[in-house]
Amino acid sequence: MLRISGINVLGVLLGGISVWLLGFLWYGIAFDRLWRSEMGYTEEMVSAALQPGLFFAGGCLISLSLAFAQAAAMKAFGATDWRSALRLGAWIGVFIGLPMAGFGLVYQIEHSWTLFALHGGYNILLFVL
C-alpha cells in the first residue's frame, strides 16, 4: 500500500471523495433550499455563478486536503482502529469544525443561527466521516 510519511494514500483519497460527496448531498440535495434561503440566493443566482470546473476541482482539492490533515492527526494521536478514529474525528469536528462555523455567525452582517447549525453540522459530520 502506498504511503506518504506513513499515511495511507488510498485512505486519504477515499476519505476526500467521501467528504466531497457528503458536501454534495448536504448542500446540494438535503439542505439546498434552506441554504439558499438563508444566504438570500435564488436558484437562478446560484446557477449563474456556478463555474463547474472550479466548483468540482476546488471542492475536491479542499476535501482531499482535509482528509490528509485528518490522517496526519490520526497518525499523530495514535488512532489505529475505527473507534479511536471516530472519536478523534468527533473531537476535531466539535472543537475545530463547529467553532469555524461560528465565524459566519459572528462576522456576517446577517447573523443566522440556522446557517451556523447547517455549517456546523456539516463540519462535524465531515470530520467524523
Coordinates of C-alpha atoms in Angstrom, one line a residue, residues 13-81:
L13 CA -8.3 9.5 -1.4
L14 CA -11.3 7.6 -0.2
G15 CA -11.8 10.0 2.7
G16 CA -11.5 13.0 0.5
I17 CA -14.0 11.7 -2.0
S18 CA -16.4 10.7 0.8
V19 CA -16.2 14.3 2.2
W20 CA -16.7 15.8 -1.2
L21 CA -19.8 13.6 -1.7
L22 CA -21.1 14.4 1.7
G23 CA -20.9 18.1 0.8
F24 CA -22.8 17.5 -2.4
L25 CA -25.5 15.6 -0.5
W26 CA -25.7 18.0 2.4
Y27 CA -25.7 21.3 0.5
G28 CA -26.8 20.2 -3.0
I29 CA -29.7 17.9 -2.0
A30 CA -30.7 17.7 1.6
F31 CA -30.4 21.3 2.6
D32 CA -30.2 23.1 -0.8
R33 CA -33.4 25.2 -0.3
L34 CA -32.6 26.0 3.3
W35 CA -29.1 27.0 2.5
R36 CA -30.1 29.2 -0.5
S37 CA -32.9 30.8 1.5
E38 CA -30.6 31.6 4.5
M39 CA -28.0 33.0 2.1
G40 CA -30.5 35.1 0.2
Y41 CA -29.8 33.3 -3.1
T42 CA -32.2 32.2 -5.7
E43 CA -31.7 29.1 -7.8
E44 CA -31.0 31.3 -10.8
M45 CA -28.3 33.2 -8.9
V46 CA -26.5 30.0 -8.0
S47 CA -26.8 28.6 -11.5
A48 CA -25.4 31.8 -13.0
A49 CA -22.5 32.0 -10.6
L50 CA -21.6 28.3 -10.9
Q51 CA -18.3 27.6 -12.6
P52 CA -18.3 23.8 -12.9
G53 CA -14.5 23.3 -13.2
L54 CA -13.7 25.5 -10.2
F55 CA -16.7 24.1 -8.3
F56 CA -15.8 20.4 -8.7
A57 CA -12.0 20.7 -8.8
G58 CA -11.8 23.2 -5.9
G59 CA -14.2 21.2 -3.7
C60 CA -12.3 18.0 -4.4
L61 CA -8.9 19.6 -3.6
I62 CA -10.2 21.1 -0.3
S63 CA -11.8 17.7 0.6
L64 CA -8.5 15.9 -0.1
S65 CA -6.5 18.4 1.9
L66 CA -8.9 18.0 4.9
A67 CA -8.6 14.2 4.6
F68 CA -4.8 14.3 4.5
A69 CA -4.7 16.7 7.5
Q70 CA -7.0 14.4 9.5
A71 CA -5.0 11.3 8.5
A72 CA -1.9 13.1 9.8
A73 CA -3.8 13.9 13.1
M74 CA -4.9 10.3 13.4
K75 CA -1.3 9.2 13.0
A76 CA 0.0 11.8 15.5
F77 CA -2.7 10.8 18.1
G78 CA -2.3 7.1 17.5
A79 CA -5.9 6.5 16.2
T80 CA -5.3 3.0 14.9
D81 CA -8.8 1.4 14.8

